[in-house]
């Protein structure tokens, strides 16, 4: 299996890249942050670290510095994959890099417009540019898989406003891209899916709450945090999709990590099976006093 995980530096992208490595894949781990230079996110994680984790998991990790807003850089990535392997089996569009750009529950007339449009470019344009240059390599063989990583399924986001107009547009658009690729790849036997993790214990979120993976339960956060998941959880879901000979059944859908876990029977690294979206809709939103532990 030859895979490209665009936005593999940290969080969901890293979790997916490592899980694909555990499935034996060769994974091109792309992003802007390297050991020589950080991106505007100014985080310490690097694509080299991710590639090393992929290799340690049993695959072959290849770090490639790419700014996915630059078509020339993405075209060069596609040329390299073609030169080295002649095909592409899995593309994961997980580029985001906008944590510092959006303002929580801020109306459009108060939100910084330049930051908002930068967010949209990073969250949407990058995915389209990446697909434009890598899908021609994928359609040479039947069965290619494109995964669009978003926040919230289509069904969840359809009836809920997601924090502000820029974030809302970004996450709804990425869901739609999964549907778009399903339609464009269908004549070639390819598959497009949108996948969302739950409340993610990413490196940035752990730092935000001042905890580590070892003591994450001590964070002063809302109850949904107690149903949070590691990046490995959604990673295992994508790996299960990628190795499923009957994965065509998922094409065009927008699914969560908990749905994939139920279908494929995997767990998070601690043996739990977090269901945070169910907890939000069944407990948090109705205001019911339900135990978060019952959703793990």
CSV table of C-alpha atoms in Angstrom, one decimal:
chain,number,residue,atom,x,y,z
A,1,UNK,CA,0.0,0.0,0.0
A,2,UNK,CA,1.3,3.4,-1.0
A,3,UNK,CA,-0.2,6.3,0.9
A,4,UNK,CA,0.1,10.0,1.1
A,5,UNK,CA,-1.0,11.6,4.4
A,6,UNK,CA,-1.2,15.4,3.7
A,7,UNK,CA,-0.9,17.1,7.0
A,8,UNK,CA,0.8,14.3,8.9
A,9,UNK,CA,2.8,16.5,11.3
A,10,UNK,CA,0.6,16.0,14.3
A,11,UNK,CA,-2.8,15.1,15.7
A,12,UNK,CA,-5.2,13.2,13.4
A,13,UNK,CA,-2.8,13.1,10.5
A,14,UNK,CA,0.0,11.6,12.6
A,15,UNK,CA,-2.4,9.0,14.0
A,16,UNK,CA,-3.6,8.0,10.6
A,17,UNK,CA,-0.1,7.8,9.2
A,18,UNK,CA,1.2,5.6,12.0
A,19,UNK,CA,-1.9,3.3,11.8
A,20,UNK,CA,-1.3,2.9,8.0
A,21,UNK,CA,2.3,2.1,8.8
A,22,UNK,CA,1.2,-0.6,11.2
A,23,UNK,CA,-0.8,-2.0,8.3
A,24,UNK,CA,2.5,-2.2,6.4
A,25,UNK,CA,2.1,0.8,4.2
A,26,UNK,CA,4.7,3.1,2.7
A,27,UNK,CA,3.5,6.5,3.9
A,28,UNK,CA,4.6,9.9,2.5
A,29,UNK,CA,4.2,12.1,5.6
A,30,UNK,CA,3.8,15.7,4.4
A,31,UNK,CA,3.5,19.0,6.1
A,32,UNK,CA,5.3,22.3,6.7
A,33,UNK,CA,7.0,21.7,10.1
A,34,UNK,CA,10.4,20.1,9.9
A,35,UNK,CA,13.3,19.9,12.4
A,36,UNK,CA,14.9,22.8,10.5
A,37,UNK,CA,11.8,25.1,10.3
A,38,UNK,CA,8.4,25.4,12.0
A,39,UNK,CA,5.3,26.4,10.3
A,40,UNK,CA,3.1,29.4,11.4
A,41,UNK,CA,1.5,27.0,13.9
A,42,UNK,CA,4.8,27.2,15.8
A,43,UNK,CA,4.4,23.7,17.2
A,44,UNK,CA,7.4,21.4,18.0
A,45,UNK,CA,6.1,18.3,16.2
A,46,UNK,CA,7.7,17.5,12.8
A,47,UNK,CA,7.1,15.4,9.7
A,48,UNK,CA,10.4,13.6,10.4
A,49,UNK,CA,9.1,12.4,13.8
A,50,UNK,CA,5.9,11.2,12.2
A,51,UNK,CA,7.8,9.3,9.5
A,52,UNK,CA,10.0,7.7,12.2
A,53,UNK,CA,6.8,6.6,14.1
A,54,UNK,CA,5.4,5.1,10.8
A,55,UNK,CA,8.6,3.1,10.3
A,56,UNK,CA,8.7,2.0,13.9
A,57,UNK,CA,5.1,0.7,13.6
A,58,UNK,CA,6.1,-1.6,10.7
A,59,UNK,CA,5.7,0.5,7.6
A,60,UNK,CA,8.0,2.8,5.7
A,61,UNK,CA,7.7,6.5,6.6
A,62,UNK,CA,9.0,9.1,4.2
A,63,UNK,CA,8.9,12.8,5.3
A,64,UNK,CA,8.4,15.4,2.6
A,65,UNK,CA,8.1,19.1,3.4
A,66,UNK,CA,5.2,20.4,1.4
A,67,UNK,CA,3.2,23.6,1.6
A,68,UNK,CA,-0.1,22.3,0.2
A,69,UNK,CA,-1.2,25.8,-0.8
A,70,UNK,CA,1.6,25.8,-3.4
A,71,UNK,CA,0.5,23.8,-6.5
A,72,UNK,CA,4.1,23.5,-7.7
A,73,UNK,CA,5.2,21.8,-4.4
A,74,UNK,CA,2.2,19.4,-4.5
A,75,UNK,CA,3.0,18.7,-8.2
A,76,UNK,CA,6.5,17.8,-7.2
A,77,UNK,CA,5.2,15.5,-4.5
A,78,UNK,CA,3.0,13.7,-7.1
A,79,UNK,CA,6.0,13.4,-9.5
A,80,UNK,CA,8.1,11.9,-6.7
A,81,UNK,CA,5.5,9.3,-5.7
A,82,UNK,CA,5.1,8.4,-9.4
A,83,UNK,CA,8.8,8.1,-9.9
A,84,UNK,CA,9.4,6.0,-6.8
A,85,UNK,CA,6.3,3.8,-6.9
A,86,UNK,CA,4.3,4.4,-10.0
A,87,UNK,CA,1.0,4.4,-8.2
A,88,UNK,CA,-1.0,5.8,-5.2
A,89,UNK,CA,-3.5,3.7,-3.2
A,90,UNK,CA,-4.5,6.0,-0.4
A,91,UNK,CA,-4.7,9.8,-0.1
A,92,UNK,CA,-5.6,11.4,3.2
A,93,UNK,CA,-6.4,15.1,3.1
A,94,UNK,CA,-5.8,16.3,6.7
A,95,UNK,CA,-4.3,19.7,6.1
A,96,UNK,CA,-5.6,22.2,8.7
A,97,UNK,CA,-3.0,24.4,10.4
A,98,UNK,CA,-5.6,27.0,11.5
A,99,UNK,CA,-5.8,26.7,15.2
A,100,UNK,CA,-4.4,30.2,15.6
A,101,UNK,CA,-6.7,31.8,13.1
A,102,UNK,CA,-10.3,31.2,14.4
A,103,UNK,CA,-12.1,32.9,17.2
A,104,UNK,CA,-14.6,30.9,19.3
A,105,UNK,CA,-18.3,31.9,18.9
A,106,UNK,CA,-17.4,35.2,17.3
A,107,UNK,CA,-19.9,36.7,14.8
A,108,UNK,CA,-18.6,37.6,11.3
A,109,UNK,CA,-18.6,41.4,12.0
A,110,UNK,CA,-16.2,40.9,14.9
A,111,UNK,CA,-14.0,38.1,13.5
A,112,UNK,CA,-10.8,39.2,11.8
A,113,UNK,CA,-11.6,38.8,8.1
A,114,UNK,CA,-8.0,38.2,7.0
A,115,UNK,CA,-7.6,35.4,9.5
A,116,UNK,CA,-10.9,33.9,8.4
A,117,UNK,CA,-10.0,33.8,4.8
A,118,UNK,CA,-6.6,32.4,5.6
A,119,UNK,CA,-8.4,29.7,7.5
A,120,UNK,CA,-10.5,28.8,4.5
A,121,UNK,CA,-7.5,28.7,2.2
A,122,UNK,CA,-5.6,26.4,4.6
A,123,UNK,CA,-8.7,24.2,5.3
A,124,UNK,CA,-10.2,23.9,1.8
A,125,UNK,CA,-7.9,25.1,-1.0
A,126,UNK,CA,-5.1,22.8,0.3
A,127,UNK,CA,-7.4,19.7,0.0
A,128,UNK,CA,-8.5,20.6,-3.6
A,129,UNK,CA,-4.9,21.4,-4.7
A,130,UNK,CA,-3.7,18.1,-3.3
A,131,UNK,CA,-6.4,16.1,-4.9
A,132,UNK,CA,-5.9,17.9,-8.2
A,133,UNK,CA,-2.3,16.7,-8.5
A,134,UNK,CA,-2.5,13.3,-6.8
A,135,UNK,CA,-5.7,11.8,-8.0
A,136,UNK,CA,-4.4,11.3,-11.6
A,137,UNK,CA,-1.9,8.9,-10.1
A,138,UNK,CA,-4.6,7.1,-8.1
A,139,UNK,CA,-7.0,6.4,-10.9
A,140,UNK,CA,-4.5,4.3,-12.8
A,141,UNK,CA,-5.6,1.4,-10.7
A,142,UNK,CA,-9.0,0.4,-9.3
A,143,UNK,CA,-9.8,0.7,-5.6
A,144,UNK,CA,-8.1,3.9,-4.6
A,145,UNK,CA,-9.2,5.6,-1.4
A,146,UNK,CA,-9.4,9.3,-0.6
A,147,UNK,CA,-10.1,10.2,3.0
A,148,UNK,CA,-11.2,13.8,3.9
A,149,UNK,CA,-10.6,14.5,7.6
A,150,UNK,CA,-13.1,16.9,9.1
A,151,UNK,CA,-14.8,17.8,12.4
A,152,UNK,CA,-18.3,16.5,12.8
A,153,UNK,CA,-20.2,14.3,10.3
A,154,UNK,CA,-22.4,15.8,7.6
A,155,UNK,CA,-25.5,14.8,9.6
A,156,UNK,CA,-24.1,16.4,12.8
A,157,UNK,CA,-23.0,19.7,11.2
A,158,UNK,CA,-26.1,20.0,9.0
A,159,UNK,CA,-28.3,21.2,11.9
A,160,UNK,CA,-25.6,22.8,14.1
A,161,UNK,CA,-23.7,26.0,13.6
A,162,UNK,CA,-20.0,25.3,14.2
A,163,UNK,CA,-18.5,28.1,16.3
A,164,UNK,CA,-18.2,30.8,13.6
A,165,UNK,CA,-18.8,31.2,9.9
A,166,UNK,CA,-15.2,30.4,8.8
A,167,UNK,CA,-14.9,27.3,10.9
A,168,UNK,CA,-18.4,26.2,9.9
A,169,UNK,CA,-17.8,26.7,6.2
A,170,UNK,CA,-14.4,24.8,6.5
A,171,UNK,CA,-15.8,21.7,8.1
A,172,UNK,CA,-19.0,21.5,6.0
A,173,UNK,CA,-16.9,22.0,2.9
A,174,UNK,CA,-14.5,19.2,3.7
A,175,UNK,CA,-17.4,16.8,4.3
A,176,UNK,CA,-18.7,17.7,0.9
A,177,UNK,CA,-15.3,17.1,-0.7
A,178,UNK,CA,-15.5,13.5,0.5
A,179,UNK,CA,-18.8,13.2,-1.3
A,180,UNK,CA,-17.3,14.9,-4.4
A,181,UNK,CA,-14.3,12.6,-4.7
A,182,UNK,CA,-16.7,9.6,-4.3
A,183,UNK,CA,-18.5,10.8,-7.4
A,184,UNK,CA,-15.4,11.7,-9.4
A,185,UNK,CA,-13.6,8.5,-8.6
A,186,UNK,CA,-16.6,6.1,-9.1
A,187,UNK,CA,-15.9,5.5,-12.9
A,188,UNK,CA,-12.4,4.4,-11.9
A,189,UNK,CA,-13.4,2.1,-9.0
A,190,UNK,CA,-12.2,4.7,-6.5
A,191,UNK,CA,-13.7,5.7,-3.1
A,192,UNK,CA,-14.1,9.0,-1.3
A,193,UNK,CA,-15.0,9.2,2.4
A,194,UNK,CA,-15.2,12.0,5.0
A,195,UNK,CA,-14.0,10.9,8.4
A,196,UNK,CA,-14.2,12.8,11.7
A,197,UNK,CA,-12.5,12.0,15.0
A,198,UNK,CA,-14.3,12.7,18.3
A,199,UNK,CA,-12.9,15.0,21.0
A,200,UNK,CA,-9.2,14.5,20.1
A,201,UNK,CA,-6.5,14.3,22.7
A,202,UNK,CA,-4.0,15.8,20.2
A,203,UNK,CA,-0.7,17.3,21.3
A,204,UNK,CA,-2.1,20.8,21.1
A,205,UNK,CA,-5.2,19.9,23.2
A,206,UNK,CA,-3.2,18.2,25.9
A,207,UNK,CA,-1.0,21.3,26.1
A,208,UNK,CA,-4.0,23.6,26.1
A,209,UNK,CA,-5.4,21.8,29.2
A,210,UNK,CA,-2.0,21.5,30.8
A,211,UNK,CA,-2.0,17.7,31.0
A,212,UNK,CA,-0.3,14.7,29.3
A,213,UNK,CA,-1.6,11.5,27.9
A,214,UNK,CA,-0.7,9.9,31.3
A,215,UNK,CA,-2.9,12.2,33.4
A,216,UNK,CA,-5.4,13.6,30.8
A,217,UNK,CA,-8.4,12.8,33.0
A,218,UNK,CA,-7.3,15.6,35.4
A,219,UNK,CA,-7.9,18.3,32.9
A,220,UNK,CA,-10.4,21.0,33.8
A,221,UNK,CA,-12.7,20.6,30.8
A,222,UNK,CA,-16.3,20.0,30.0
A,223,UNK,CA,-17.7,16.4,30.5
A,224,UNK,CA,-17.1,15.5,26.8
A,225,UNK,CA,-13.4,15.5,27.5
A,226,UNK,CA,-13.9,12.3,29.6
A,227,UNK,CA,-15.0,10.6,26.4
A,228,UNK,CA,-12.1,11.9,24.3
A,229,UNK,CA,-9.9,9.8,22.1
A,230,UNK,CA,-6.3,9.6,21.0
A,231,UNK,CA,-5.3,10.2,17.4
A,232,UNK,CA,-4.6,6.4,17.1
A,233,UNK,CA,-8.3,5.7,17.3
A,234,UNK,CA,-9.4,7.5,14.1
A,235,UNK,CA,-6.0,6.2,12.6
A,236,UNK,CA,-7.1,2.7,13.2
A,237,UNK,CA,-10.4,3.5,11.6
A,238,UNK,CA,-8.8,4.7,8.4
A,239,UNK,CA,-6.4,1.8,8.3
A,240,UNK,CA,-9.4,-0.6,8.6
A,241,UNK,CA,-11.0,1.2,5.7
A,242,UNK,CA,-7.9,1.1,3.6
A,243,UNK,CA,-7.5,-2.7,4.2
A,244,UNK,CA,-11.1,-3.6,3.8
A,245,UNK,CA,-11.8,-5.4,0.4
A,246,UNK,CA,-15.4,-4.3,0.8
A,247,UNK,CA,-14.7,-0.6,1.5
A,248,UNK,CA,-16.7,0.5,-1.5
A,249,UNK,CA,-19.8,0.4,0.8
A,250,UNK,CA,-18.4,3.5,2.6
A,251,UNK,CA,-18.0,5.6,-0.5
A,252,UNK,CA,-19.6,9.0,-0.4
A,253,UNK,CA,-20.4,8.8,3.3
A,254,UNK,CA,-19.4,11.0,6.2
A,255,UNK,CA,-18.6,8.9,9.2
A,256,UNK,CA,-17.1,9.2,12.7
A,257,UNK,CA,-14.3,7.2,14.4
A,258,UNK,CA,-17.0,5.7,16.7
A,259,UNK,CA,-19.0,4.4,13.7
A,260,UNK,CA,-15.8,2.8,12.2
A,261,UNK,CA,-14.9,1.3,15.5
A,262,UNK,CA,-18.4,-0.3,15.8
A,263,UNK,CA,-18.1,-1.6,12.2
A,264,UNK,CA,-14.6,-3.0,12.4
A,265,UNK,CA,-14.3,-3.8,16.1
A,266,UNK,CA,-11.1,-1.9,17.0
A,267,UNK,CA,-10.4,0.0,20.1
A,268,UNK,CA,-8.4,3.0,21.2
A,269,UNK,CA,-4.9,2.4,22.7
A,270,UNK,CA,-6.3,1.9,26.2
A,271,UNK,CA,-8.8,-0.7,25.0
A,272,UNK,CA,-11.8,1.6,25.2
A,273,UNK,CA,-14.2,2.5,22.5
A,274,UNK,CA,-15.0,6.3,22.9
A,275,UNK,CA,-18.4,7.5,21.6
A,276,UNK,CA,-18.2,11.2,22.1
A,277,UNK,CA,-20.6,12.2,19.3
A,278,UNK,CA,-23.2,9.9,20.9
A,279,UNK,CA,-22.5,11.5,24.3
A,280,UNK,CA,-22.9,15.0,22.9
A,281,UNK,CA,-26.2,14.3,21.3
A,282,UNK,CA,-27.7,12.0,24.0
A,283,UNK,CA,-26.4,13.7,27.1
A,284,UNK,CA,-24.7,17.1,26.7
A,285,UNK,CA,-27.2,18.8,24.3
A,286,UNK,CA,-30.4,17.5,26.1
A,287,UNK,CA,-28.8,18.4,29.5
A,288,UNK,CA,-29.1,14.9,30.8
A,289,UNK,CA,-27.0,13.6,33.7
A,290,UNK,CA,-25.5,10.7,31.9
A,291,UNK,CA,-22.1,9.2,33.0
A,292,UNK,CA,-19.3,9.8,30.5
A,293,UNK,CA,-17.8,6.5,31.5
A,294,UNK,CA,-20.8,4.7,29.9
A,295,UNK,CA,-19.7,6.1,26.5
A,296,UNK,CA,-16.2,4.6,26.6
